[in-house]
């Protein structure tokens, strides 16, 4: 990455910047993955350059990789602060001075770590500061709350920035395991020929969370689990799983194949959706006592094309659930007839599964039946597992935001969402938004309302696992 950059970080004192963005930018610069850059932090806090540098140092110490003092001393002078109240003129002045330090005409990267309602104001500020040329902007979710608002938001931003300058971020797709889906599917002759309706019975994308919405109720009341997680995260993962082979690995080809998946999705029927709310949610600070906001959603999605017709995709996510996980499970069809006698164990553990774990540990597993050692012909469910920690390159894994920031600096759009894609997803979602099913209560620490079992029947949810992942620390034993 040879192009120097001016990075303008809006919302620079917020939680995302503190936990992910500042430590991530520091790592990209000190590892030389990104070229020399200057960072302009923009926020509403009453700080000066030195005050923000202390804030950033505390954030990087708490949430980032260990940094030698001399490397921090090299990074700190690259950080500068502008208060929002000082207006576009002050931002233009500081940006101009830092670009002179970088020399020539450096590229600009603007990260909008701000609520969606503030995004248009930030875009206007960048325009008035003269910082649109040579720039790219990264936008945080949600990208609208329905089809009408998504179209309006895109139209307002397109008044200032071209679509190829806009990078709508989904940190789920920045994870190593998400890219491994592409490698697994398209680099191996074993799996792509069976990646279709003939061999696959159904797919599950399951992202339960143990966290509550405490402290975020003001945001969450206006979104809920579906708008917060499904449209911007789970549907994007679905596209990676279901897309056709791209003509090449360039970002435009992959984006086009993802958009084809979205165009093929059937509108969501309210009868195919279960909404839930954990008990105690209405007592959270900032939540209405009669709130109908869902903290849980499970649904059945259908892709109406030759590859996937008739194969259901089951998606589930929620707060205050039994455990946190990020799992994709592909269930293969079972043999049409079994030659094994009753009592052999065939069928007792369900179909064979290929499972991707999108957690930071980045694991995958293939389960299958095999003979139990000893006399007779008794079968057990076995599995082959791979974990990123098993490799000698585990230390080279980039954190999701680091990867995505670096990709945006390069202009690489593979892991980002297009305006067409996001508008199509809201179009698919509109029947659900117009007529949402009732919210069902569920106890904290469970897997959601009981109705989720009727949604997937006669199949069963893969989580919780009956078998545990192998501990990577035990590899080779």
Coordinates of C-alpha atoms in Angstrom, one line a residue, residues 50-417:
X50 CA -2.6 16.5 23.0
X51 CA -5.8 15.6 24.8
X52 CA -6.9 13.4 21.9
X53 CA -3.5 11.8 21.7
X54 CA -3.8 10.8 25.4
X55 CA -7.3 9.4 24.7
X56 CA -6.0 7.4 21.7
X57 CA -3.0 6.1 23.7
X58 CA -5.3 4.8 26.4
X59 CA -7.6 3.2 23.8
X60 CA -4.7 1.5 22.0
X61 CA -3.2 0.2 25.3
X62 CA -6.5 -1.2 26.4
X63 CA -7.8 -2.7 23.2
X64 CA -4.9 -3.0 20.8
X65 CA -1.7 -5.0 20.4
X66 CA 1.3 -4.1 22.7
X67 CA 3.2 -1.2 21.2
X68 CA 6.8 -0.2 22.2
X69 CA 7.1 3.3 23.5
X70 CA 9.2 4.5 20.6
X71 CA 6.6 3.3 18.1
X72 CA 3.9 5.2 19.9
X73 CA 6.1 8.3 19.9
X74 CA 6.3 7.9 16.1
X75 CA 2.5 7.5 15.8
X76 CA 1.2 10.2 18.2
X77 CA 2.3 13.3 16.1
X78 CA 0.3 11.9 13.2
X79 CA -2.9 12.4 15.3
X80 CA -4.7 15.8 15.2
X81 CA -8.1 16.9 16.5
X82 CA -10.9 19.1 15.2
X83 CA -14.1 19.9 17.2
X84 CA -17.3 19.6 15.2
X85 CA -18.3 23.0 16.5
X86 CA -15.4 24.6 14.7
X87 CA -17.0 23.9 11.3
X88 CA -15.9 22.9 7.8
X89 CA -13.4 25.8 7.6
X90 CA -11.3 24.5 10.5
X91 CA -11.4 21.0 9.1
X92 CA -10.2 22.2 5.7
X93 CA -7.4 24.2 7.3
X94 CA -6.1 21.3 9.3
X95 CA -6.5 18.9 6.4
X96 CA -4.6 21.2 4.1
X97 CA -1.7 21.5 6.4
X98 CA -1.4 17.8 6.9
X99 CA -1.6 17.1 3.2
X100 CA 1.3 19.5 2.7
X101 CA 3.3 17.4 5.2
X102 CA 2.5 14.2 3.2
X103 CA 3.4 15.9 0.0
X104 CA 1.7 15.9 -3.4
X105 CA -1.9 15.0 -3.5
X106 CA -2.5 12.1 -1.0
X107 CA -5.6 10.0 -1.1
X108 CA -8.3 10.7 1.5
X109 CA -10.2 8.2 3.5
X110 CA -13.2 9.4 5.6
X111 CA -14.6 7.1 8.2
X112 CA -18.1 8.0 9.4
X113 CA -18.3 6.3 12.8
X114 CA -21.5 8.3 13.5
X115 CA -25.3 7.4 13.8
X116 CA -27.0 7.1 10.5
X117 CA -29.0 10.2 11.1
X118 CA -25.8 12.2 11.2
X119 CA -24.2 10.7 8.1
X120 CA -25.8 13.3 5.7
X121 CA -24.5 16.2 7.9
X122 CA -21.0 14.7 7.8
X123 CA -21.2 14.3 4.0
X124 CA -22.2 18.0 3.7
X125 CA -19.3 19.0 6.0
X126 CA -16.8 17.1 3.8
X127 CA -18.2 18.8 0.7
X128 CA -18.0 22.3 2.3
X129 CA -14.4 21.6 3.4
X130 CA -13.4 20.6 -0.1
X131 CA -12.4 17.1 0.8
X132 CA -14.5 15.1 -1.7
X133 CA -11.9 14.8 -4.5
X134 CA -9.4 11.9 -4.2
X135 CA -11.5 10.5 -1.4
X136 CA -13.4 7.4 -0.3
X137 CA -15.8 7.2 2.6
X138 CA -16.6 4.3 4.9
X139 CA -20.2 4.2 6.3
X140 CA -21.5 2.3 9.3
X141 CA -24.8 0.5 9.4
X142 CA -27.7 0.6 9.3
X143 CA -28.1 1.9 5.7
X144 CA -31.6 3.1 6.1
X145 CA -34.5 1.4 8.0
X146 CA -36.7 0.5 5.1
X147 CA -36.7 0.8 1.3
X148 CA -37.8 4.4 1.2
X149 CA -35.2 5.6 3.8
X150 CA -32.4 3.6 2.1
X151 CA -33.2 5.2 -1.3
X152 CA -33.4 8.6 0.3
X153 CA -30.1 8.1 2.1
X154 CA -28.3 6.9 -1.0
X155 CA -29.7 9.8 -3.1
X156 CA -28.5 12.4 -0.6
X157 CA -25.0 10.9 -0.4
X158 CA -24.8 10.5 -4.2
X159 CA -25.3 14.2 -4.5
X160 CA -21.7 14.6 -3.2
X161 CA -20.0 11.2 -3.6
X162 CA -20.0 8.8 -6.5
X163 CA -21.0 5.2 -5.7
X164 CA -17.5 3.9 -6.3
X165 CA -16.3 6.2 -3.5
X166 CA -18.7 4.8 -1.0
X167 CA -17.8 1.8 1.2
X168 CA -20.7 0.5 3.3
X169 CA -19.0 -1.6 6.0
X170 CA -20.0 -5.0 7.4
X171 CA -17.4 -6.1 9.9
X172 CA -18.7 -9.7 9.7
X173 CA -17.3 -9.9 6.1
X174 CA -13.9 -8.6 7.3
X175 CA -13.2 -11.8 9.3
X176 CA -10.7 -14.4 8.1
X177 CA -13.4 -17.0 8.1
X178 CA -15.7 -15.1 5.7
X179 CA -12.9 -15.0 3.1
X180 CA -12.2 -18.6 3.7
X181 CA -15.7 -19.4 2.4
X182 CA -14.6 -18.1 -1.0
X183 CA -11.4 -20.1 -0.9
X184 CA -13.2 -23.2 0.3
X185 CA -15.8 -23.1 -2.4
X186 CA -13.9 -21.9 -5.5
X187 CA -10.4 -23.3 -5.0
X188 CA -11.4 -26.9 -4.3
X189 CA -12.8 -29.3 -6.9
X190 CA -14.3 -31.4 -4.1
X191 CA -16.9 -29.0 -2.8
X192 CA -18.1 -26.7 -5.6
X193 CA -19.7 -29.5 -7.6
X194 CA -22.0 -30.4 -4.6
X195 CA -22.8 -26.8 -3.6
X196 CA -26.3 -26.9 -4.9
X197 CA -29.9 -28.1 -4.3
X198 CA -29.1 -31.6 -5.4
X199 CA -26.8 -32.3 -2.5
X200 CA -27.6 -29.6 0.1
X201 CA -30.8 -30.0 2.2
X202 CA -30.7 -26.6 4.0
X203 CA -28.3 -23.9 5.4
X204 CA -28.3 -22.3 8.8
X205 CA -26.7 -19.0 9.7
X206 CA -26.8 -18.6 13.4
X207 CA -25.5 -15.6 15.4
X208 CA -26.8 -15.7 19.0
X209 CA -25.4 -13.2 21.5
X210 CA -25.3 -13.2 25.2
X211 CA -25.2 -9.4 25.5
X212 CA -28.2 -7.4 26.5
X213 CA -29.0 -4.0 25.0
X214 CA -28.2 -2.2 28.2
X215 CA -26.8 1.2 27.4
X216 CA -27.9 1.0 23.7
X217 CA -31.7 1.0 24.2
X218 CA -32.1 4.4 22.6
X219 CA -30.5 3.0 19.4
X220 CA -32.0 -0.4 19.6
X221 CA -35.6 0.7 20.1
X222 CA -35.5 2.3 16.6
X223 CA -34.0 -0.8 14.9
X224 CA -34.5 -4.1 16.6
X225 CA -32.7 -7.4 15.8
X226 CA -33.9 -7.6 12.2
X227 CA -32.7 -4.2 11.0
X228 CA -29.6 -4.3 13.2
X229 CA -28.3 -7.7 12.3
X230 CA -30.2 -9.5 9.5
X231 CA -30.2 -6.9 6.7
X232 CA -26.6 -5.7 7.3
X233 CA -24.9 -8.9 8.5
X234 CA -26.7 -12.2 8.0
X235 CA -27.9 -11.5 4.5
X236 CA -24.4 -10.5 3.5
X237 CA -23.1 -13.9 4.7
X238 CA -25.9 -15.6 2.9
X239 CA -24.7 -14.0 -0.3
X240 CA -21.2 -15.3 0.1
X241 CA -22.6 -18.8 0.7
X242 CA -25.0 -18.7 -2.3
X243 CA -23.3 -16.7 -5.0
X244 CA -22.3 -18.2 -8.3
X245 CA -18.6 -18.4 -9.2
X246 CA -17.4 -14.9 -10.2
X247 CA -15.6 -14.5 -13.5
X248 CA -12.6 -13.2 -11.5
X249 CA -11.8 -12.3 -8.0
X250 CA -11.9 -8.6 -8.6
X251 CA -14.4 -6.6 -6.5
X252 CA -16.8 -5.7 -9.3
X253 CA -17.3 -9.3 -10.3
X254 CA -17.9 -10.5 -6.8
X255 CA -20.3 -7.6 -6.0
X256 CA -22.2 -8.5 -9.1
X257 CA -22.6 -12.1 -8.1
X258 CA -23.7 -11.1 -4.6
X259 CA -26.3 -8.7 -6.1
X260 CA -27.6 -11.6 -8.3
X261 CA -28.3 -13.5 -5.1
X262 CA -30.2 -10.6 -3.6
X263 CA -32.2 -10.2 -6.9
X264 CA -33.1 -13.9 -6.6
X265 CA -34.4 -13.8 -3.0
X266 CA -38.1 -14.1 -2.6
X267 CA -39.9 -11.5 -0.5
X268 CA -40.0 -12.5 3.2
X269 CA -43.3 -13.8 4.3
X270 CA -44.3 -12.8 7.8
X271 CA -45.4 -16.4 8.4
X272 CA -41.7 -17.4 7.8
X273 CA -40.5 -15.2 10.6
X274 CA -40.4 -15.5 14.4
X275 CA -39.8 -12.4 16.5
X276 CA -39.0 -12.5 20.2
X277 CA -38.1 -10.3 23.1
X278 CA -36.1 -11.4 26.1
X279 CA -37.9 -11.1 29.4
X280 CA -36.8 -8.0 31.2
X281 CA -36.1 -6.0 28.0
X282 CA -39.0 -3.6 28.8
X283 CA -37.4 -2.8 32.2
X284 CA -34.1 -1.6 30.5
X285 CA -33.5 2.1 30.8
X286 CA -34.8 3.9 27.7
X287 CA -37.3 1.2 26.7
X288 CA -41.0 1.7 26.6
X289 CA -43.0 -0.4 29.0
X290 CA -45.1 -1.7 26.0
X291 CA -42.3 -1.9 23.5
X292 CA -42.8 -4.3 20.6
X293 CA -39.2 -4.1 19.5
X294 CA -37.7 -7.6 18.8
X295 CA -34.5 -8.6 20.5
X296 CA -34.6 -11.9 18.6
X297 CA -35.5 -12.9 15.1
X298 CA -35.4 -16.2 13.2
X299 CA -36.6 -16.6 9.6
X300 CA -36.7 -18.8 6.5
X301 CA -35.3 -17.2 3.4
X302 CA -35.6 -18.6 -0.2
X303 CA -33.4 -18.0 -3.2
X304 CA -35.4 -18.6 -6.4
X305 CA -32.7 -19.7 -8.9
X306 CA -31.5 -22.9 -10.5
X307 CA -28.8 -23.6 -7.9
X308 CA -30.9 -23.0 -4.7
X309 CA -34.6 -23.5 -5.6
X310 CA -36.3 -25.3 -2.8
X311 CA -33.4 -25.1 -0.4
X312 CA -34.3 -23.1 2.8
X313 CA -31.8 -20.7 4.4
X314 CA -32.6 -20.4 8.2
X315 CA -31.3 -17.3 9.9
X316 CA -31.3 -16.7 13.6
X317 CA -29.9 -14.0 15.9
X318 CA -30.8 -12.5 19.3
X319 CA -29.7 -10.9 22.5
X320 CA -29.4 -12.5 25.9
X321 CA -29.3 -16.0 24.5
X322 CA -27.7 -19.2 25.8
X323 CA -24.3 -18.6 24.3
X324 CA -22.6 -16.4 21.8
X325 CA -21.6 -17.9 18.4
X326 CA -21.3 -17.1 14.7
X327 CA -22.0 -20.3 12.9
X328 CA -22.8 -21.2 9.3
X329 CA -24.0 -24.8 8.9
X330 CA -24.5 -26.6 5.6
X331 CA -26.6 -29.7 6.0
X332 CA -26.2 -32.3 3.2
X333 CA -29.0 -34.5 2.0
X334 CA -29.0 -38.0 3.5
X335 CA -28.6 -41.1 1.3
X336 CA -32.0 -42.1 -0.3
X337 CA -31.7 -45.6 1.1
X338 CA -29.7 -47.2 3.8
X339 CA -28.2 -50.7 3.6
X340 CA -27.3 -50.6 7.2
X341 CA -29.4 -52.6 9.7
X342 CA -31.6 -51.1 12.4
X343 CA -29.5 -50.3 15.4
X344 CA -26.4 -49.5 13.4
X345 CA -26.6 -45.8 14.4
X346 CA -27.2 -44.4 10.9
X347 CA -29.5 -41.4 11.0
X348 CA -29.5 -41.0 14.8
X349 CA -27.2 -37.9 14.6
X350 CA -28.8 -36.2 11.6
X351 CA -27.3 -35.3 8.3
X352 CA -23.6 -34.7 7.5
X353 CA -22.7 -31.0 8.1
X354 CA -20.1 -28.6 7.0
X355 CA -19.7 -25.9 9.6
X356 CA -17.9 -22.6 9.5
X357 CA -17.2 -20.7 12.7
X358 CA -17.0 -17.0 12.0
X359 CA -15.6 -16.2 15.5
X360 CA -12.1 -14.8 15.8
X361 CA -10.8 -18.4 16.1
X362 CA -11.8 -19.1 12.5
X363 CA -12.6 -22.8 12.4
X364 CA -14.4 -25.2 10.2
X365 CA -15.6 -28.8 10.6
X366 CA -16.9 -31.6 8.4
X367 CA -19.0 -34.2 10.1
X368 CA -19.8 -37.7 8.7
X369 CA -20.6 -41.2 9.8
X370 CA -17.8 -43.7 10.4
X371 CA -17.5 -47.2 11.8
X372 CA -17.0 -47.6 15.5
X373 CA -13.9 -49.7 16.3
X374 CA -14.7 -53.2 17.4
X375 CA -16.9 -56.1 16.3
X376 CA -20.1 -55.6 14.4
X377 CA -21.1 -52.6 12.3
X378 CA -22.0 -49.8 14.7
X379 CA -21.6 -46.2 13.3
X380 CA -20.7 -43.0 15.1
X381 CA -20.7 -39.4 14.0
X382 CA -17.1 -38.3 13.4
X383 CA -15.6 -35.0 12.3
X384 CA -12.6 -33.5 10.7
X385 CA -11.7 -30.0 12.0
X386 CA -9.4 -27.2 11.1
X387 CA -8.6 -24.1 13.2
X388 CA -6.6 -21.1 12.1
X389 CA -4.5 -21.5 15.3
X390 CA -3.3 -24.8 13.9
X391 CA -1.2 -23.0 11.3
X392 CA 2.1 -21.2 11.5
X393 CA 0.5 -18.1 10.1
X394 CA -2.1 -17.6 12.9
X395 CA -0.3 -14.4 14.0
X396 CA -0.8 -12.8 10.6
X397 CA -4.6 -12.6 10.8
X398 CA -5.9 -9.1 10.5
X399 CA -8.7 -8.0 12.8
X400 CA -11.9 -7.4 10.8
X401 CA -11.9 -3.6 10.9
X402 CA -8.1 -3.5 10.0
X403 CA -8.8 -5.6 6.9
X404 CA -11.7 -3.5 5.9
X405 CA -10.0 -0.1 6.4
X406 CA -7.0 -1.4 4.4
X407 CA -9.3 -2.6 1.6
X408 CA -11.0 0.8 1.5
X409 CA -7.6 2.5 1.2
X410 CA -6.8 0.3 -1.7
X411 CA -10.3 0.8 -3.3
X412 CA -11.0 -3.0 -3.0
X413 CA -14.8 -3.3 -2.7
X414 CA -15.2 -7.1 -2.4
X415 CA -16.2 -7.1 1.2
X416 CA -18.5 -4.0 1.0
X417 CA -22.2 -3.5 0.1

